[in-house]
mmCIF file of C-alpha atoms in Angstrom:
data_model
loop_
_atom_site.group_PDB
_atom_site.id
_atom_site.type_symbol
_atom_site.label_atom_id
_atom_site.label_comp_id
_atom_site.label_asym_id
_atom_site.label_seq_id
_atom_site.Cartn_x
_atom_site.Cartn_y
_atom_site.Cartn_z
ATOM 1 C CA UNK R 5 0.000 0.000 0.000
ATOM 2 C CA UNK R 6 0.936 3.647 -0.323
ATOM 3 C CA UNK R 7 1.160 5.301 3.106
ATOM 4 C CA UNK R 8 0.197 8.957 3.513
ATOM 5 C CA UNK R 9 0.314 11.692 6.151
ATOM 6 C CA UNK R 10 -2.284 14.395 6.685
ATOM 7 C CA UNK R 11 -1.635 18.164 6.915
ATOM 8 C CA UNK R 12 -3.569 21.395 6.681
ATOM 9 C CA UNK R 13 -2.766 23.526 3.659
ATOM 10 C CA UNK R 14 -1.980 26.685 5.595
ATOM 11 C CA UNK R 15 0.779 25.415 7.890
ATOM 12 C CA UNK R 16 4.113 26.220 6.201
ATOM 13 C CA UNK R 17 6.174 25.014 9.174
ATOM 14 C CA UNK R 18 4.762 21.493 8.851
ATOM 15 C CA UNK R 19 5.153 21.461 5.079
ATOM 16 C CA UNK R 20 8.858 22.265 5.495
ATOM 17 C CA UNK R 21 9.162 18.944 7.357
ATOM 18 C CA UNK R 22 6.498 17.040 5.432
ATOM 19 C CA UNK R 23 8.936 14.611 3.798
ATOM 20 C CA UNK R 24 10.637 13.632 7.088
ATOM 21 C CA UNK R 25 8.165 10.868 8.091
ATOM 22 C CA UNK R 26 9.079 8.940 4.940
ATOM 23 C CA UNK R 27 5.516 8.659 3.674
ATOM 24 C CA UNK R 28 4.669 8.011 0.037
ATOM 25 C CA UNK R 29 2.312 10.971 -0.255
ATOM 26 C CA UNK R 30 0.491 13.696 1.661
ATOM 27 C CA UNK R 31 -3.216 14.274 2.205
ATOM 28 C CA UNK R 32 -4.396 17.871 2.555
ATOM 29 C CA UNK R 33 -7.581 19.222 4.103
ATOM 30 C CA UNK R 34 -9.771 20.846 1.478
ATOM 31 C CA UNK R 35 -11.549 23.146 3.911
ATOM 32 C CA UNK R 36 -8.164 24.573 4.942
ATOM 33 C CA UNK R 37 -7.258 25.615 1.404
ATOM 34 C CA UNK R 38 -10.771 26.749 0.533
ATOM 35 C CA UNK R 39 -10.532 29.339 3.316
ATOM 36 C CA UNK R 40 -7.665 31.007 1.450
ATOM 37 C CA UNK R 41 -7.944 33.775 -1.135
ATOM 38 C CA UNK R 42 -6.101 33.374 -4.441
ATOM 39 C CA UNK R 43 -2.917 35.054 -3.208
ATOM 40 C CA UNK R 44 -2.863 32.961 -0.018
ATOM 41 C CA UNK R 45 -3.600 29.774 -1.918
ATOM 42 C CA UNK R 46 -0.769 30.434 -4.388
ATOM 43 C CA UNK R 47 1.645 30.823 -1.467
ATOM 44 C CA UNK R 48 0.350 27.652 0.187
ATOM 45 C CA UNK R 49 0.519 25.784 -3.124
ATOM 46 C CA UNK R 50 4.194 26.708 -3.463
ATOM 47 C CA UNK R 51 4.938 25.530 0.089
ATOM 48 C CA UNK R 52 3.201 22.240 -0.581
ATOM 49 C CA UNK R 53 4.890 21.631 -3.919
ATOM 50 C CA UNK R 54 8.295 22.566 -2.497
ATOM 51 C CA UNK R 55 7.863 20.075 0.351
ATOM 52 C CA UNK R 56 9.279 17.155 -1.603
ATOM 53 C CA UNK R 57 6.241 14.932 -1.066
ATOM 54 C CA UNK R 58 3.477 14.466 -3.644
ATOM 55 C CA UNK R 59 -0.096 15.340 -2.694
ATOM 56 C CA UNK R 60 -2.413 12.548 -3.770
ATOM 57 C CA UNK R 61 -5.498 12.881 -1.590
ATOM 58 C CA UNK R 62 -7.605 15.486 0.191
ATOM 59 C CA UNK R 63 -10.273 15.427 2.900
ATOM 60 C CA UNK R 64 -12.811 17.863 4.319
ATOM 61 C CA UNK R 65 -14.620 18.335 1.019
ATOM 62 C CA UNK R 66 -17.354 20.649 2.298
ATOM 63 C CA UNK R 67 -17.159 23.571 4.709
ATOM 64 C CA UNK R 68 -19.014 23.365 8.065
ATOM 65 C CA UNK R 69 -21.308 26.209 6.982
ATOM 66 C CA UNK R 70 -22.609 24.195 4.037
ATOM 67 C CA UNK R 71 -26.020 22.673 4.639
ATOM 68 C CA UNK R 72 -26.684 19.690 2.370
ATOM 69 C CA UNK R 73 -29.866 18.370 3.979
ATOM 70 C CA UNK R 74 -33.001 19.806 5.534
ATOM 71 C CA UNK R 75 -35.587 22.450 4.721
ATOM 72 C CA UNK R 76 -33.055 25.261 4.265
ATOM 73 C CA UNK R 77 -30.146 23.876 2.251
ATOM 74 C CA UNK R 78 -27.290 25.653 0.549
ATOM 75 C CA UNK R 79 -28.519 26.507 -2.988
ATOM 76 C CA UNK R 80 -27.492 23.972 -5.632
ATOM 77 C CA UNK R 81 -25.756 26.601 -7.773
ATOM 78 C CA UNK R 82 -23.701 27.732 -4.791
ATOM 79 C CA UNK R 83 -22.693 24.130 -4.071
ATOM 80 C CA UNK R 84 -21.776 23.586 -7.713
ATOM 81 C CA UNK R 85 -19.657 26.747 -7.826
ATOM 82 C CA UNK R 86 -17.892 25.744 -4.635
ATOM 83 C CA UNK R 87 -17.160 22.233 -5.940
ATOM 84 C CA UNK R 88 -15.767 23.611 -9.200
ATOM 85 C CA UNK R 89 -13.328 25.801 -7.285
ATOM 86 C CA UNK R 90 -12.473 23.099 -4.749
ATOM 87 C CA UNK R 91 -11.710 20.447 -7.358
ATOM 88 C CA UNK R 92 -9.858 22.921 -9.577
ATOM 89 C CA UNK R 93 -7.527 23.687 -6.683
ATOM 90 C CA UNK R 94 -7.232 19.994 -5.874
ATOM 91 C CA UNK R 95 -6.212 19.276 -9.453
ATOM 92 C CA UNK R 96 -3.527 21.974 -9.247
ATOM 93 C CA UNK R 97 -2.104 20.249 -6.192
ATOM 94 C CA UNK R 98 -2.094 16.816 -7.836
ATOM 95 C CA UNK R 99 -4.996 15.305 -5.871
ATOM 96 C CA UNK R 100 -6.482 12.119 -7.311
ATOM 97 C CA UNK R 101 -8.882 11.146 -4.504
ATOM 98 C CA UNK R 102 -11.088 13.507 -2.462
ATOM 99 C CA UNK R 103 -12.701 12.440 0.807
ATOM 100 C CA UNK R 104 -16.302 13.388 1.486
ATOM 101 C CA UNK R 105 -16.688 13.296 5.251
ATOM 102 C CA UNK R 106 -18.037 16.710 6.288
ATOM 103 C CA UNK R 107 -20.213 15.471 9.136
ATOM 104 C CA UNK R 108 -21.771 18.819 10.016
ATOM 105 C CA UNK R 109 -22.748 19.576 6.414
ATOM 106 C CA UNK R 110 -24.559 16.256 5.986
ATOM 107 C CA UNK R 111 -26.269 16.055 9.395
ATOM 108 C CA UNK R 112 -30.041 16.508 9.527
ATOM 109 C CA UNK R 113 -32.650 17.424 12.123
ATOM 110 C CA UNK R 114 -34.528 14.388 13.390
ATOM 111 C CA UNK R 115 -37.857 16.032 12.553
ATOM 112 C CA UNK R 116 -36.806 16.204 8.898
ATOM 113 C CA UNK R 117 -36.416 12.448 8.593
ATOM 114 C CA UNK R 118 -33.598 10.200 7.436
ATOM 115 C CA UNK R 119 -35.297 9.108 4.206
ATOM 116 C CA UNK R 120 -35.633 12.675 2.938
ATOM 117 C CA UNK R 121 -32.099 13.483 4.062
ATOM 118 C CA UNK R 122 -30.728 10.496 2.168
ATOM 119 C CA UNK R 123 -32.591 11.519 -0.987
ATOM 120 C CA UNK R 124 -31.002 14.970 -0.817
ATOM 121 C CA UNK R 125 -27.548 13.487 -0.236
ATOM 122 C CA UNK R 126 -27.937 11.184 -3.231
ATOM 123 C CA UNK R 127 -28.653 14.251 -5.381
ATOM 124 C CA UNK R 128 -25.615 15.985 -3.929
ATOM 125 C CA UNK R 129 -23.528 12.861 -4.476
ATOM 126 C CA UNK R 130 -24.386 12.864 -8.159
ATOM 127 C CA UNK R 131 -23.364 16.522 -8.441
ATOM 128 C CA UNK R 132 -20.156 15.808 -6.538
ATOM 129 C CA UNK R 133 -19.324 12.905 -8.843
ATOM 130 C CA UNK R 134 -20.100 14.827 -12.021
ATOM 131 C CA UNK R 135 -17.882 17.731 -10.963
ATOM 132 C CA UNK R 136 -15.017 15.605 -9.654
ATOM 133 C CA UNK R 137 -14.985 13.553 -12.843
ATOM 134 C CA UNK R 138 -14.326 16.698 -14.904
ATOM 135 C CA UNK R 139 -11.067 17.153 -13.020
ATOM 136 C CA UNK R 140 -9.978 13.513 -13.088
ATOM 137 C CA UNK R 141 -10.679 13.068 -9.373
ATOM 138 C CA UNK R 142 -12.437 10.237 -7.535
ATOM 139 C CA UNK R 143 -14.515 10.882 -4.425
ATOM 140 C CA UNK R 144 -14.493 8.563 -1.417
ATOM 141 C CA UNK R 145 -17.490 8.740 0.931
ATOM 142 C CA UNK R 146 -16.286 8.623 4.538
ATOM 143 C CA UNK R 147 -18.572 7.005 7.123
ATOM 144 C CA UNK R 148 -18.205 9.024 10.354
ATOM 145 C CA UNK R 149 -18.992 7.919 13.895
ATOM 146 C CA UNK R 150 -22.160 9.013 15.669
ATOM 147 C CA UNK R 151 -20.345 11.747 17.607
ATOM 148 C CA UNK R 152 -19.656 13.582 14.315
ATOM 149 C CA UNK R 153 -22.817 13.107 12.259
ATOM 150 C CA UNK R 154 -26.212 11.408 12.412
ATOM 151 C CA UNK R 155 -26.155 9.634 9.059
ATOM 152 C CA UNK R 156 -23.907 6.918 7.602
ATOM 153 C CA UNK R 157 -21.982 5.855 10.720
ATOM 154 C CA UNK R 158 -20.636 2.566 9.437
ATOM 155 C CA UNK R 159 -18.742 1.364 6.399
ATOM 156 C CA UNK R 160 -21.717 -0.867 5.667
ATOM 157 C CA UNK R 161 -24.046 2.157 5.506
ATOM 158 C CA UNK R 162 -21.492 4.095 3.479
ATOM 159 C CA UNK R 163 -21.255 1.277 0.954
ATOM 160 C CA UNK R 164 -25.041 1.121 0.633
ATOM 161 C CA UNK R 165 -25.164 4.883 0.086
ATOM 162 C CA UNK R 166 -22.368 4.687 -2.478
ATOM 163 C CA UNK R 167 -24.202 1.999 -4.430
ATOM 164 C CA UNK R 168 -27.411 4.069 -4.397
ATOM 165 C CA UNK R 169 -25.563 7.030 -5.909
ATOM 166 C CA UNK R 170 -24.174 4.613 -8.497
ATOM 167 C CA UNK R 171 -21.684 7.072 -9.978
ATOM 168 C CA UNK R 172 -18.328 5.910 -11.423
ATOM 169 C CA UNK R 173 -16.462 8.720 -9.635
ATOM 170 C CA UNK R 174 -18.075 8.216 -6.205
ATOM 171 C CA UNK R 175 -16.798 5.327 -4.124
ATOM 172 C CA UNK R 176 -16.004 4.485 -0.474
ATOM 173 C CA UNK R 177 -13.457 5.083 2.285
ATOM 174 C CA UNK R 178 -12.872 2.986 5.403
ATOM 175 C CA UNK R 179 -11.459 4.672 8.520
ATOM 176 C CA UNK R 180 -10.204 2.458 11.338
ATOM 177 C CA UNK R 181 -10.919 5.086 14.017
ATOM 178 C CA UNK R 182 -14.576 5.504 13.054
ATOM 179 C CA UNK R 183 -15.002 1.742 12.686
ATOM 180 C CA UNK R 184 -13.572 1.213 16.160
ATOM 181 C CA UNK R 185 -15.776 3.886 17.755
ATOM 182 C CA UNK R 186 -18.820 2.233 16.168
ATOM 183 C CA UNK R 187 -17.524 -1.236 17.092
ATOM 184 C CA UNK R 188 -17.695 -2.314 13.446
ATOM 185 C CA UNK R 189 -15.673 -5.414 12.631
ATOM 186 C CA UNK R 190 -12.693 -4.968 10.311
ATOM 187 C CA UNK R 191 -13.534 -8.393 8.862
ATOM 188 C CA UNK R 192 -16.493 -6.824 7.032
ATOM 189 C CA UNK R 193 -14.170 -4.860 4.715
ATOM 190 C CA UNK R 194 -14.035 -7.766 2.292
ATOM 191 C CA UNK R 195 -17.742 -7.172 1.607
ATOM 192 C CA UNK R 196 -16.996 -3.743 0.163
ATOM 193 C CA UNK R 197 -13.925 -4.469 -1.952
ATOM 194 C CA UNK R 198 -15.809 -3.471 -5.117
ATOM 195 C CA UNK R 199 -16.227 0.142 -3.955
ATOM 196 C CA UNK R 200 -13.340 0.722 -1.512
ATOM 197 C CA UNK R 201 -10.783 3.178 -2.949
ATOM 198 C CA UNK R 202 -9.156 4.876 0.053
ATOM 199 C CA UNK R 203 -8.547 4.328 3.764
ATOM 200 C CA UNK R 204 -7.606 6.245 6.919
ATOM 201 C CA UNK R 205 -5.797 4.688 9.852
ATOM 202 C CA UNK R 206 -5.661 5.723 13.512
ATOM 203 C CA UNK R 207 -6.148 3.980 16.820
ATOM 204 C CA UNK R 208 -9.513 4.138 18.550
ATOM 205 C CA UNK R 209 -11.707 2.572 21.211
ATOM 206 C CA UNK R 210 -15.329 1.441 20.942
ATOM 207 C CA UNK R 211 -17.819 4.050 22.120
ATOM 208 C CA UNK R 212 -15.193 6.732 22.806
ATOM 209 C CA UNK R 213 -14.268 9.787 20.746
ATOM 210 C CA UNK R 214 -11.300 10.925 22.861
ATOM 211 C CA UNK R 215 -8.781 8.300 21.770
ATOM 212 C CA UNK R 216 -7.497 8.891 18.251
ATOM 213 C CA UNK R 217 -3.793 8.238 17.984
ATOM 214 C CA UNK R 218 -1.090 7.760 15.380
ATOM 215 C CA UNK R 219 -0.160 4.072 15.122
ATOM 216 C CA UNK R 220 2.912 3.088 17.133
ATOM 217 C CA UNK R 221 5.353 0.215 16.762
ATOM 218 C CA UNK R 222 4.179 -1.185 20.105
ATOM 219 C CA UNK R 223 0.674 -1.361 18.615
ATOM 220 C CA UNK R 224 -1.040 -1.237 21.998
ATOM 221 C CA UNK R 225 -4.440 -0.906 20.284
ATOM 222 C CA UNK R 226 -3.794 -3.710 17.749
ATOM 223 C CA UNK R 227 -4.429 -1.359 14.857
ATOM 224 C CA UNK R 228 -2.431 -3.548 12.505
ATOM 225 C CA UNK R 229 -5.534 -5.757 12.413
ATOM 226 C CA UNK R 230 -7.074 -3.045 10.217
ATOM 227 C CA UNK R 231 -4.176 -3.256 7.779
ATOM 228 C CA UNK R 232 -4.440 -7.031 7.630
ATOM 229 C CA UNK R 233 -8.202 -6.804 7.025
ATOM 230 C CA UNK R 234 -7.593 -4.402 4.144
ATOM 231 C CA UNK R 235 -5.075 -6.809 2.651
ATOM 232 C CA UNK R 236 -7.486 -9.727 3.096
ATOM 233 C CA UNK R 237 -10.077 -7.672 1.191
ATOM 234 C CA UNK R 238 -7.631 -7.343 -1.697
ATOM 235 C CA UNK R 239 -7.074 -3.652 -1.032
ATOM 236 C CA UNK R 240 -3.726 -2.209 -2.123
ATOM 237 C CA UNK R 241 -4.265 1.513 -2.576
ATOM 238 C CA UNK R 242 -3.738 4.642 -0.445
ATOM 239 C CA UNK R 243 -3.771 4.563 3.373
ATOM 240 C CA UNK R 244 -3.484 7.876 5.238
ATOM 241 C CA UNK R 245 -2.575 8.326 8.887
ATOM 242 C CA UNK R 246 -5.236 10.704 10.207
ATOM 243 C CA UNK R 247 -4.647 11.632 13.838
ATOM 244 C CA UNK R 248 -3.119 14.446 15.848
ATOM 245 C CA UNK R 249 0.225 14.287 17.617
ATOM 246 C CA UNK R 250 1.061 14.359 21.320
ATOM 247 C CA UNK R 251 4.399 16.193 21.346
ATOM 248 C CA UNK R 252 6.460 16.076 18.142
ATOM 249 C CA UNK R 253 3.905 15.467 15.399
ATOM 250 C CA UNK R 254 6.479 14.804 12.665
ATOM 251 C CA UNK R 255 8.490 12.302 14.718
ATOM 252 C CA UNK R 256 5.295 10.516 15.740
ATOM 253 C CA UNK R 257 4.207 10.348 12.101
ATOM 254 C CA UNK R 258 7.618 8.913 11.222
ATOM 255 C CA UNK R 259 7.160 6.123 13.752
ATOM 256 C CA UNK R 260 3.642 5.551 12.435
ATOM 257 C CA UNK R 261 4.797 5.289 8.835
ATOM 258 C CA UNK R 262 7.612 2.924 9.800
ATOM 259 C CA UNK R 263 5.252 0.752 11.834
ATOM 260 C CA UNK R 264 2.669 0.452 9.060
ATOM 261 C CA UNK R 265 5.294 -0.304 6.426
ATOM 262 C CA UNK R 266 6.765 -3.036 8.640
ATOM 263 C CA UNK R 267 3.306 -4.612 8.978
ATOM 264 C CA UNK R 268 2.702 -4.355 5.228
ATOM 265 C CA UNK R 269 5.558 -6.631 4.214
#
């Protein structure tokens, strides 16, 4: 597999050290570069491209202020314009896969109803796929745990949603942290091998949102089981470490990359 590390676009100090962990690529947060004006983005783009590590993936597709479901949604033309700009910038950076998590943007009020919310998200998913396809980018739907959204918690639900959208550019992501929080078995990944195109890895504990750590060589949370489940599912694509650091983020990422690569032999 190709192992990636995750950074915000507007952190030049981290990008100066981005190649130190020894990862194969970097993942950048879309919301962080969409907050930038053209001058700021050009400066960030230069920092990223000068970092010595290719950018292959992005996450945080939508901004928190976007409202994709409910009675008062963000207008379709506004969403389309945003996606055009977002994917155009992603293409400039070299992104090939964009992650659609964005839990706040896709959450709905209980009074609105899940069925109606899902119908709206399917429409949005088609628009996302159509726009991404124009820029040669695939989109991976990210199931998020119940602390972050109230729809599509599990990889199983994400796969069902992906198949309902039925768009060649819209597929699925599996994230070990969210699966662990939701107590979803890694063994189920083999059931989604036809749509799985990207993965995130971090340690986690069932029912808790406060433990999200970079993998360590000691593997105290047995996170390598996620890697083995991916391999058993025939997956051999991108795998991004997505977790914060405790002290020295770069050194901790380096240990994480080394650990994962040792397990992937």
